[in-house]
PDB file of C-alpha atoms and ligand atoms in Angstrom:
ATOM      1  CA  MET A 236     148.810 116.114  47.684  1.00 78.00           C
ATOM      2  CA  THR A 237     149.146 112.981  46.038  1.00 88.00           C
ATOM      3  CA  GLN A 238     145.288 111.184  45.940  1.00 97.00           C
ATOM      4  CA  SER A 239     144.532 107.333  46.565  1.00 98.00           C
ATOM      5  CA  VAL A 240     142.226 105.247  45.313  1.00 98.00           C
ATOM      6  CA  ALA A 241     141.838 101.029  46.209  1.00 98.00           C
ATOM      7  CA  ILE A 242     139.594  99.462  43.918  1.00 99.00           C
ATOM      8  CA  THR A 243     139.083  95.424  44.083  1.00 99.00           C
ATOM      9  CA  GLY A 244     138.671  93.638  40.574  1.00 98.00           C
ATOM     10  CA  ILE A 245     141.026  95.218  37.966  1.00 98.00           C
ATOM     11  CA  SER A 246     141.845  92.385  35.974  1.00 98.00           C
ATOM     12  CA  ARG A 247     139.174  93.058  33.607  1.00 98.00           C
ATOM     13  CA  GLY A 248     135.889  94.734  32.536  1.00 98.00           C
ATOM     14  CA  ILE A 249     134.747  98.321  34.838  1.00 98.00           C
ATOM     15  CA  GLY A 250     137.774  97.755  37.547  1.00 98.00           C
ATOM     16  CA  LEU A 251     140.620  97.769  34.838  1.00 98.00           C
ATOM     17  CA  GLU A 252     139.201 100.792  33.227  1.00 98.00           C
ATOM     18  CA  LEU A 253     138.679 102.840  36.408  1.00 98.00           C
ATOM     19  CA  ALA A 254     142.292 101.528  37.041  1.00 98.00           C
ATOM     20  CA  LYS A 255     143.588 103.177  33.651  1.00 98.00           C
ATOM     21  CA  THR A 256     141.149 106.431  34.595  1.00 98.00           C
ATOM     22  CA  TYR A 257     142.592 107.178  37.719  1.00 98.00           C
ATOM     23  CA  LEU A 258     145.870 106.627  36.934  1.00 98.00           C
ATOM     24  CA  LYS A 259     145.355 109.088  33.573  1.00 98.00           C
ATOM     25  CA  GLN A 260     144.635 111.250  36.731  1.00 98.00           C
ATOM     26  CA  GLY A 261     148.094 110.940  38.917  1.00 98.00           C
ATOM     27  CA  PHE A 262     146.620 108.906  41.248  1.00 98.00           C
ATOM     28  CA  THR A 263     147.751 106.382  43.518  1.00 98.00           C
ATOM     29  CA  VAL A 264     146.145 103.088  42.489  1.00 98.00           C
ATOM     30  CA  HIS A 265     146.089 100.146  44.769  1.00 98.00           C
ATOM     31  CA  GLY A 266     144.524  97.544  42.479  1.00 98.00           C
ATOM     32  CA  THR A 267     143.669  94.044  43.279  1.00 98.00           C
ATOM     33  CA  ILE A 268     143.631  91.318  40.722  1.00 98.00           C
ATOM     34  CA  ARG A 269     143.214  87.264  41.986  1.00 98.00           C
ATOM     35  CA  LYS A 270     145.818  86.440  38.952  1.00 97.00           C
ATOM     36  CA  PRO A 271     148.089  88.178  36.894  1.00 95.00           C
ATOM     37  CA  ASN A 272     147.446  88.733  33.544  1.00 96.00           C
ATOM     38  CA  ASP A 273     148.990  90.654  30.234  1.00 97.00           C
ATOM     39  CA  GLU A 274     146.340  93.984  30.689  1.00 97.00           C
ATOM     40  CA  VAL A 275     147.091  94.433  33.853  1.00 98.00           C
ATOM     41  CA  THR A 276     150.896  93.581  33.446  1.00 98.00           C
ATOM     42  CA  ASN A 277     151.229  96.579  30.883  1.00 98.00           C
ATOM     43  CA  LEU A 278     149.207  98.314  33.329  1.00 98.00           C
ATOM     44  CA  MET A 279     151.745  98.196  35.686  1.00 98.00           C
ATOM     45  CA  SER A 280     154.871  99.028  33.251  1.00 98.00           C
ATOM     46  CA  GLY A 281     153.504 102.298  32.003  1.00 98.00           C
ATOM     47  CA  PHE A 282     152.635 103.077  35.702  1.00 98.00           C
ATOM     48  CA  PRO A 283     155.498 101.223  37.745  1.00 97.00           C
ATOM     49  CA  ASP A 284     155.136 104.186  40.419  1.00 97.00           C
ATOM     50  CA  LYS A 285     151.743 105.393  40.771  1.00 98.00           C
ATOM     51  CA  LEU A 286     150.307 101.101  40.412  1.00 98.00           C
ATOM     52  CA  HIS A 287     150.431  98.846  43.354  1.00 98.00           C
ATOM     53  CA  VAL A 288     148.571  95.308  42.971  1.00 98.00           C
ATOM     54  CA  HIS A 289     147.371  93.107  45.475  1.00 98.00           C
ATOM     55  CA  GLN A 290     146.470  89.751  44.550  1.00 98.00           C
ATOM     56  CA  VAL A 291     143.368  89.221  46.850  1.00 98.00           C
ATOM     57  CA  ASP A 292     140.311  87.437  46.439  1.00 98.00           C
ATOM     58  CA  VAL A 293     137.401  88.768  48.623  1.00 98.00           C
ATOM     59  CA  THR A 294     136.022  85.419  49.671  1.00 98.00           C
ATOM     60  CA  LYS A 295     139.459  84.814  51.354  1.00 98.00           C
ATOM     61  CA  PRO A 296     140.129  86.347  54.786  1.00 98.00           C
ATOM     62  CA  GLU A 297     143.599  85.630  55.072  1.00 98.00           C
ATOM     63  CA  GLU A 298     144.371  87.879  51.632  1.00 98.00           C
ATOM     64  CA  VAL A 299     141.990  90.909  52.440  1.00 98.00           C
ATOM     65  CA  LYS A 300     143.704  90.860  55.769  1.00 98.00           C
ATOM     66  CA  ALA A 301     147.345  91.312  54.249  1.00 98.00           C
ATOM     67  CA  LEU A 302     146.315  93.857  51.765  1.00 98.00           C
ATOM     68  CA  GLY A 303     145.033  96.163  54.999  1.00 98.00           C
ATOM     69  CA  GLU A 304     148.586  95.508  56.914  1.00 98.00           C
ATOM     70  CA  ASP A 305     150.075  96.087  53.628  1.00 97.00           C
ATOM     71  CA  ILE A 306     148.648  99.570  53.599  1.00 97.00           C
ATOM     72  CA  GLN A 307     148.719 100.466  56.870  1.00 95.00           C
ATOM     73  CA  ASN A 308     152.237  99.303  56.854  1.00 95.00           C
ATOM     74  CA  THR A 309     152.887 102.296  54.237  1.00 93.00           C
ATOM     75  CA  ASN A 310     151.566 105.051  56.524  1.00 94.00           C
ATOM     76  CA  GLU A 311     149.277 105.791  53.257  1.00 94.00           C
ATOM     77  CA  ALA A 312     145.861 107.462  53.556  1.00 98.00           C
ATOM     78  CA  ILE A 313     143.165 106.140  50.905  1.00 98.00           C
ATOM     79  CA  ASP A 314     140.962 109.195  49.444  1.00 98.00           C
ATOM     80  CA  VAL A 315     138.535 106.222  47.951  1.00 98.00           C
ATOM     81  CA  VAL A 316     137.854 103.365  48.337  1.00 98.00           C
ATOM     82  CA  ILE A 317     135.963 101.224  45.554  1.00 99.00           C
ATOM     83  CA  ASN A 318     134.437  97.990  45.987  1.00 98.00           C
ATOM     84  CA  ASN A 319     133.816  97.152  42.355  1.00 98.00           C
ATOM     85  CA  ALA A 320     134.826  93.048  42.095  1.00 98.00           C
ATOM     86  CA  GLY A 321     131.901  91.147  42.239  1.00 98.00           C
ATOM     87  CA  ALA A 322     129.972  87.965  40.488  1.00 98.00           C
ATOM     88  CA  LEU A 323     126.839  87.206  38.909  1.00 95.00           C
ATOM     89  CA  SER A 324     125.156  83.857  39.195  1.00 84.00           C
ATOM     90  CA  GLY A 325     122.414  82.465  37.366  1.00 80.00           C
ATOM     91  CA  TYR A 326     119.805  84.307  36.007  1.00 82.00           C
ATOM     92  CA  GLN A 327     117.290  82.369  38.545  1.00 78.00           C
ATOM     93  CA  THR A 328     113.089  83.530  36.777  1.00 84.00           C
ATOM     94  CA  LYS A 329     111.584  80.983  39.737  1.00 94.00           C
ATOM     95  CA  LEU A 330     111.629  80.663  43.079  1.00 96.00           C
ATOM     96  CA  ALA A 331     112.046  77.034  43.086  1.00 95.00           C
ATOM     97  CA  ASP A 332     115.315  77.252  40.379  1.00 92.00           C
ATOM     98  CA  LEU A 333     116.819  79.340  43.307  1.00 95.00           C
ATOM     99  CA  ASP A 334     119.888  77.045  45.404  1.00 94.00           C
ATOM    100  CA  PRO A 335     120.517  78.582  48.707  1.00 95.00           C
ATOM    101  CA  ALA A 336     123.884  77.586  48.700  1.00 95.00           C
ATOM    102  CA  GLU A 337     124.535  79.521  45.608  1.00 94.00           C
ATOM    103  CA  LEU A 338     122.450  82.077  47.305  1.00 96.00           C
ATOM    104  CA  SER A 339     125.154  82.205  49.861  1.00 97.00           C
ATOM    105  CA  SER A 340     128.268  80.790  47.713  1.00 97.00           C
ATOM    106  CA  ILE A 341     127.020  85.191  45.728  1.00 97.00           C
ATOM    107  CA  PHE A 342     126.801  86.619  48.842  1.00 97.00           C
ATOM    108  CA  ASP A 343     130.599  85.586  49.541  1.00 98.00           C
ATOM    109  CA  ILE A 344     131.516  87.532  46.785  1.00 98.00           C
ATOM    110  CA  ASN A 345     128.733  90.247  46.206  1.00 98.00           C
ATOM    111  CA  VAL A 346     128.443  91.271  50.476  1.00 98.00           C
ATOM    112  CA  ASN A 347     131.136  89.722  52.795  1.00 98.00           C
ATOM    113  CA  GLY A 348     134.189  90.511  50.181  1.00 98.00           C
ATOM    114  CA  PRO A 349     133.162  94.057  50.246  1.00 98.00           C
ATOM    115  CA  LEU A 350     132.201  93.896  53.971  1.00 99.00           C
ATOM    116  CA  ARG A 351     135.712  92.484  54.390  1.00 99.00           C
ATOM    117  CA  ILE A 352     138.116  94.769  52.192  1.00 99.00           C
ATOM    118  CA  THR A 353     135.805  97.967  54.166  1.00 98.00           C
ATOM    119  CA  GLN A 354     136.756  96.215  57.434  1.00 98.00           C
ATOM    120  CA  ALA A 355     140.598  96.025  56.189  1.00 98.00           C
ATOM    121  CA  LEU A 356     141.075  99.842  54.738  1.00 98.00           C
ATOM    122  CA  LEU A 357     139.130 101.325  57.164  1.00 98.00           C
ATOM    123  CA  PRO A 358     142.042 102.503  59.451  1.00 98.00           C
ATOM    124  CA  ALA A 359     143.958 104.092  56.067  1.00 98.00           C
ATOM    125  CA  LEU A 360     140.812 105.170  54.312  1.00 98.00           C
ATOM    126  CA  LYS A 361     139.881 107.513  57.891  1.00 97.00           C
ATOM    127  CA  LYS A 362     143.301 108.890  57.781  1.00 98.00           C
ATOM    128  CA  SER A 363     142.025 111.076  54.617  1.00 98.00           C
ATOM    129  CA  SER A 364     140.530 114.129  54.853  1.00 97.00           C
ATOM    130  CA  ASN A 365     138.085 113.388  52.470  1.00 98.00           C
ATOM    131  CA  PRO A 366     137.465 109.889  52.692  1.00 98.00           C
ATOM    132  CA  LYS A 367     135.431 108.341  50.108  1.00 98.00           C
ATOM    133  CA  LEU A 368     133.601 104.898  50.204  1.00 98.00           C
ATOM    134  CA  ILE A 369     131.986 103.145  46.753  1.00 98.00           C
ATOM    135  CA  HIS A 370     130.518  99.867  46.081  1.00 98.00           C
ATOM    136  CA  VAL A 371     129.626  98.923  43.043  1.00 98.00           C
ATOM    137  CA  SER A 372     126.595  97.581  43.269  1.00 98.00           C
ATOM    138  CA  SER A 373     123.513  97.502  40.495  1.00 98.00           C
ATOM    139  CA  LYS A 374     119.845  99.080  39.726  1.00 97.00           C
ATOM    140  CA  VAL A 375     118.348  94.990  40.034  1.00 97.00           C
ATOM    141  CA  GLY A 376     119.579  95.676  44.019  1.00 98.00           C
ATOM    142  CA  SER A 377     116.663  98.720  43.772  1.00 98.00           C
ATOM    143  CA  ILE A 378     113.739  97.033  45.544  1.00 98.00           C
ATOM    144  CA  ALA A 379     111.784  99.910  44.472  1.00 97.00           C
ATOM    145  CA  ASP A 380     112.925  99.606  40.944  1.00 96.00           C
ATOM    146  CA  ASN A 381     112.989  95.900  40.645  1.00 96.00           C
ATOM    147  CA  SER A 382     109.487  95.825  38.156  1.00 95.00           C
ATOM    148  CA  SER A 383     110.830  92.396  36.410  1.00 94.00           C
ATOM    149  CA  GLY A 384     111.934  89.921  39.055  1.00 95.00           C
ATOM    150  CA  GLY A 385     114.489  86.757  38.010  1.00 94.00           C
ATOM    151  CA  ALA A 386     118.022  86.998  38.944  1.00 95.00           C
ATOM    152  CA  TYR A 387     116.783  85.840  42.139  1.00 96.00           C
ATOM    153  CA  ALA A 388     120.782  85.837  43.998  1.00 96.00           C
ATOM    154  CA  TYR A 389     122.099  88.098  42.328  1.00 97.00           C
ATOM    155  CA  ARG A 390     119.587  90.823  43.134  1.00 97.00           C
ATOM    156  CA  ILE A 391     119.631  89.891  46.684  1.00 97.00           C
ATOM    157  CA  SER A 392     123.391  90.421  46.789  1.00 98.00           C
ATOM    158  CA  LYS A 393     123.283  93.289  45.358  1.00 98.00           C
ATOM    159  CA  THR A 394     120.443  95.038  47.666  1.00 98.00           C
ATOM    160  CA  ALA A 395     122.201  93.454  50.934  1.00 98.00           C
ATOM    161  CA  LEU A 396     125.013  95.150  50.038  1.00 98.00           C
ATOM    162  CA  ASN A 397     122.747  98.966  49.059  1.00 98.00           C
ATOM    163  CA  MET A 398     121.935  98.588  53.136  1.00 98.00           C
ATOM    164  CA  LEU A 399     125.809  97.478  53.923  1.00 98.00           C
ATOM    165  CA  SER A 400     126.470 101.076  52.662  1.00 98.00           C
ATOM    166  CA  LYS A 401     123.809 102.692  53.781  1.00 98.00           C
ATOM    167  CA  ASN A 402     124.446 101.462  57.439  1.00 98.00           C
ATOM    168  CA  ILE A 403     127.981 102.949  57.180  1.00 98.00           C
ATOM    169  CA  SER A 404     126.452 106.149  56.251  1.00 98.00           C
ATOM    170  CA  LEU A 405     124.919 106.337  59.351  1.00 98.00           C
ATOM    171  CA  GLU A 406     127.920 105.082  61.168  1.00 98.00           C
ATOM    172  CA  TYR A 407     130.407 106.698  60.195  1.00 98.00           C
ATOM    173  CA  PRO A 408     129.384 110.878  59.160  1.00 98.00           C
ATOM    174  CA  GLU A 409     132.958 111.902  58.112  1.00 98.00           C
ATOM    175  CA  ILE A 410     132.738 109.412  55.404  1.00 98.00           C
ATOM    176  CA  THR A 411     130.993 109.607  52.596  1.00 98.00           C
ATOM    177  CA  SER A 412     129.580 106.374  51.404  1.00 98.00           C
ATOM    178  CA  ALA A 413     127.734 105.588  48.267  1.00 98.00           C
ATOM    179  CA  VAL A 414     126.081 103.064  46.107  1.00 98.00           C
ATOM    180  CA  MET A 415     127.298 103.022  42.626  1.00 98.00           C
ATOM    181  CA  HIS A 416     124.867 101.680  39.341  1.00 98.00           C
ATOM    182  CA  PRO A 417     127.626 101.434  36.078  1.00 98.00           C
ATOM    183  CA  GLY A 418     124.977 101.236  33.636  1.00 98.00           C
ATOM    184  CA  TRP A 419     124.375  98.192  31.560  1.00 98.00           C
ATOM    185  CA  VAL A 420     128.067  97.428  30.657  1.00 98.00           C
ATOM    186  CA  GLN A 421     130.254  95.853  27.880  1.00 98.00           C
ATOM    187  CA  THR A 422     131.704  93.567  29.958  1.00 98.00           C
ATOM    188  CA  GLU A 423     132.302  89.362  30.504  1.00 97.00           C
ATOM    189  CA  MET A 424     129.427  89.845  33.060  1.00 97.00           C
ATOM    190  CA  GLY A 425     127.149  92.521  30.710  1.00 97.00           C
ATOM    191  CA  GLY A 426     127.990  90.883  27.457  1.00 96.00           C
ATOM    192  CA  GLU A 427     128.485  92.345  23.552  1.00 97.00           C
ATOM    193  CA  LYS A 428     124.998  93.535  23.153  1.00 97.00           C
ATOM    194  CA  ALA A 429     125.242  96.489  26.890  1.00 98.00           C
ATOM    195  CA  PRO A 430     124.750  99.779  25.944  1.00 98.00           C
ATOM    196  CA  VAL A 431     127.802 101.211  27.682  1.00 98.00           C
ATOM    197  CA  THR A 432     131.551 100.556  27.311  1.00 98.00           C
ATOM    198  CA  PRO A 433     133.730  99.956  30.355  1.00 98.00           C
ATOM    199  CA  GLU A 434     135.352 103.192  28.837  1.00 98.00           C
ATOM    200  CA  MET A 435     132.221 105.328  29.320  1.00 98.00           C
ATOM    201  CA  SER A 436     130.922 103.402  32.895  1.00 98.00           C
ATOM    202  CA  ALA A 437     134.138 104.225  34.426  1.00 98.00           C
ATOM    203  CA  LYS A 438     134.915 107.855  33.061  1.00 98.00           C
ATOM    204  CA  GLY A 439     130.829 108.579  34.620  1.00 98.00           C
ATOM    205  CA  ILE A 440     131.753 106.757  37.569  1.00 98.00           C
ATOM    206  CA  ASN A 441     135.171 108.346  38.389  1.00 98.00           C
ATOM    207  CA  LYS A 442     133.238 111.958  37.690  1.00 98.00           C
ATOM    208  CA  VAL A 443     130.577 111.023  40.295  1.00 98.00           C
ATOM    209  CA  ILE A 444     132.639 109.953  42.510  1.00 98.00           C
ATOM    210  CA  SER A 445     135.245 113.452  42.407  1.00 98.00           C
ATOM    211  CA  GLY A 446     131.960 115.443  42.595  1.00 98.00           C
ATOM    212  CA  LEU A 447     130.299 113.705  45.709  1.00 98.00           C
ATOM    213  CA  SER A 448     130.152 115.540  48.987  1.00 97.00           C
ATOM    214  CA  SER A 449     128.943 114.645  52.290  1.00 97.00           C
ATOM    215  CA  LYS A 450     125.149 115.033  51.265  1.00 97.00           C
ATOM    216  CA  ASP A 451     125.203 112.205  49.188  1.00 98.00           C
ATOM    217  CA  SER A 452     126.616 110.149  51.671  1.00 98.00           C
ATOM    218  CA  GLY A 453     123.800 107.055  52.405  1.00 98.00           C
ATOM    219  CA  LEU A 454     122.297 107.497  48.636  1.00 98.00           C
ATOM    220  CA  PHE A 455     122.469 105.401  45.055  1.00 98.00           C
ATOM    221  CA  PHE A 456     123.398 106.819  41.697  1.00 98.00           C
ATOM    222  CA  ASP A 457     124.142 105.398  38.175  1.00 98.00           C
ATOM    223  CA  TYR A 458     127.195 106.171  36.443  1.00 98.00           C
ATOM    224  CA  GLU A 459     125.079 109.386  35.195  1.00 98.00           C
ATOM    225  CA  GLY A 460     125.023 110.497  38.315  1.00 98.00           C
ATOM    226  CA  LYS A 461     121.584 110.251  38.328  1.00 98.00           C
ATOM    227  CA  GLN A 462     119.531 109.388  41.545  1.00 98.00           C
ATOM    228  CA  ILE A 463     118.396 105.331  42.008  1.00 98.00           C
ATOM    229  CA  PRO A 464     115.648 104.864  44.427  1.00 97.00           C
ATOM    230  CA  TRP A 465     116.408 102.369  47.009  1.00 97.00           C
TER     231      TRP A 465
HETATM  232  N1  NAP B 767     128.641  94.538  33.696  1.00 89.56           N
HETATM  233  C1  NAP B 767     127.731  95.496  34.113  1.00 89.56           C
HETATM  234  O1  NAP B 767     126.251  95.427  33.395  1.00 89.56           O
HETATM  235  C2  NAP B 767     127.184  95.266  36.071  1.00 89.56           C
HETATM  236  C3  NAP B 767     125.595  95.845  35.800  1.00 89.56           C
HETATM  237  C4  NAP B 767     125.738  96.268  37.463  1.00 89.56           C
HETATM  238  C5  NAP B 767     126.613  96.295  37.822  1.00 89.56           C
HETATM  239  N2  NAP B 767     127.844  95.726  37.697  1.00 89.56           N
HETATM  240  C6  NAP B 767     128.486  95.460  38.776  1.00 89.56           C
HETATM  241  O2  NAP B 767     129.638  95.993  37.842  1.00 89.56           O
HETATM  242  C7  NAP B 767     130.817  95.565  39.189  1.00 89.56           C
HETATM  243  C8  NAP B 767     131.816  95.379  37.716  1.00 89.56           C
HETATM  244  O3  NAP B 767     131.359  94.418  37.320  1.00 89.56           O
HETATM  245  P1  NAP B 767     132.053  94.044  35.685  1.00 89.56           P
HETATM  246  O4  NAP B 767     130.970  93.830  34.371  1.00 89.56           O
HETATM  247  O5  NAP B 767     133.569  94.653  35.191  1.00 89.56           O
HETATM  248  O6  NAP B 767     131.989  92.456  35.622  1.00 89.56           O
HETATM  249  P2  NAP B 767     133.407  91.490  35.223  1.00 89.56           P
HETATM  250  O7  NAP B 767     134.153  92.299  33.689  1.00 89.56           O
HETATM  251  O8  NAP B 767     133.050  89.982  34.971  1.00 89.56           O
HETATM  252  O9  NAP B 767     134.689  91.586  36.003  1.00 89.56           O
HETATM  253  C9  NAP B 767     134.497  91.152  37.587  1.00 89.56           C
HETATM  254  C10 NAP B 767     136.026  91.482  38.557  1.00 89.56           C
HETATM  255  O10 NAP B 767     135.655  90.545  39.958  1.00 89.56           O
HETATM  256  C11 NAP B 767     136.147  90.325  40.044  1.00 89.56           C
HETATM  257  N3  NAP B 767     136.144  89.032  41.117  1.00 89.56           N
HETATM  258  C12 NAP B 767     135.213  88.735  41.275  1.00 89.56           C
HETATM  259  N4  NAP B 767     135.295  87.492  42.058  1.00 89.56           N
HETATM  260  C13 NAP B 767     136.342  87.931  42.831  1.00 89.56           C
HETATM  261  C14 NAP B 767     136.553  87.422  43.777  1.00 89.56           C
HETATM  262  N5  NAP B 767     135.904  86.349  44.383  1.00 89.56           N
HETATM  263  N6  NAP B 767     137.253  88.026  44.324  1.00 89.56           N
HETATM  264  C15 NAP B 767     138.136  89.415  43.642  1.00 89.56           C
HETATM  265  N7  NAP B 767     137.680  89.243  42.860  1.00 89.56           N
HETATM  266  C16 NAP B 767     136.428  88.789  42.338  1.00 89.56           C
HETATM  267  C17 NAP B 767     137.314  89.329  39.131  1.00 89.56           C
HETATM  268  O11 NAP B 767     138.202  89.137  38.493  1.00 89.56           O
HETATM  269  P3  NAP B 767     138.971  87.640  37.227  1.00 89.56           P
HETATM  270  O12 NAP B 767     139.108  88.553  36.640  1.00 89.56           O
HETATM  271  O13 NAP B 767     139.477  86.969  38.737  1.00 89.56           O
HETATM  272  O14 NAP B 767     138.000  87.049  37.447  1.00 89.56           O
HETATM  273  C18 NAP B 767     137.157  90.879  37.568  1.00 89.56           C
HETATM  274  O15 NAP B 767     137.708  91.315  38.136  1.00 89.56           O
HETATM  275  C19 NAP B 767     130.636  94.082  39.742  1.00 89.56           C
HETATM  276  O16 NAP B 767     129.972  94.607  41.060  1.00 89.56           O
HETATM  277  C20 NAP B 767     129.063  94.166  38.936  1.00 89.56           C
HETATM  278  O17 NAP B 767     128.362  93.147  39.834  1.00 89.56           O
HETATM  279  C21 NAP B 767     127.801  95.505  36.126  1.00 89.56           C
END
């Protein structure tokens, strides 16, 4: 049976490569973008029956709700949900530089966004016989791994996202809920100096996800499958 994946933020970077990877494997892909671009349009013409693109800003509840309803109307099961869309705010190194308003705005994208998407897609996810819910977080959200500080708003948002995933794993034991660190990746966010290409990251994430089972729920992995401490 054809498997389905929903991925947020497929306009570029890791999300775009994840979409390509799953499409090549024959998955039906529901991908979200905020506005159309050539890369996604070309991908749609290569996979007209498999790629379904939805216009969603994860900070807009009405757009997320419409996504949930569109998928519900197809009566389709979603086997994998990947909350990938995210943003990096200024790299504040000092507490005094942290503006609460900036923290709230990054929180709305990196935490409330995945929360809204998960709530909207839960009914479709529950229809799968082997549902997997993946949050693309970051190693910088690990408290145990934080030895350098800085990046206050981004770190705090990713730590909160990690807790969201852990809590979901406890409330929904039937869903494999895991957190993924994609590596330091050459994207607009990661910059040119990053050692990992988006292709390497997406292939790694895809492989790790396919190997996940219920015993991995509530855990945090990198794109090579190595477990990261909370
Ligand atoms: N790159 C790294 O080194 C690295 C390291 C650790 C974790 N991560 C995480 O990996 C994920 C993907 O990052 P990336 O490197 O691929 O970043 P990226 O190239 O900056 O892409 C970010 C994606 O998120 C989307 N997005 C941003 N705000 C959104 C919103 N409000 N609603 C919907 N979509 C939104 C963007 O869409 P638009 O094109 O419309 O802006 C884009 O598709 C993020 O969660 C990031 O935190 C990345």
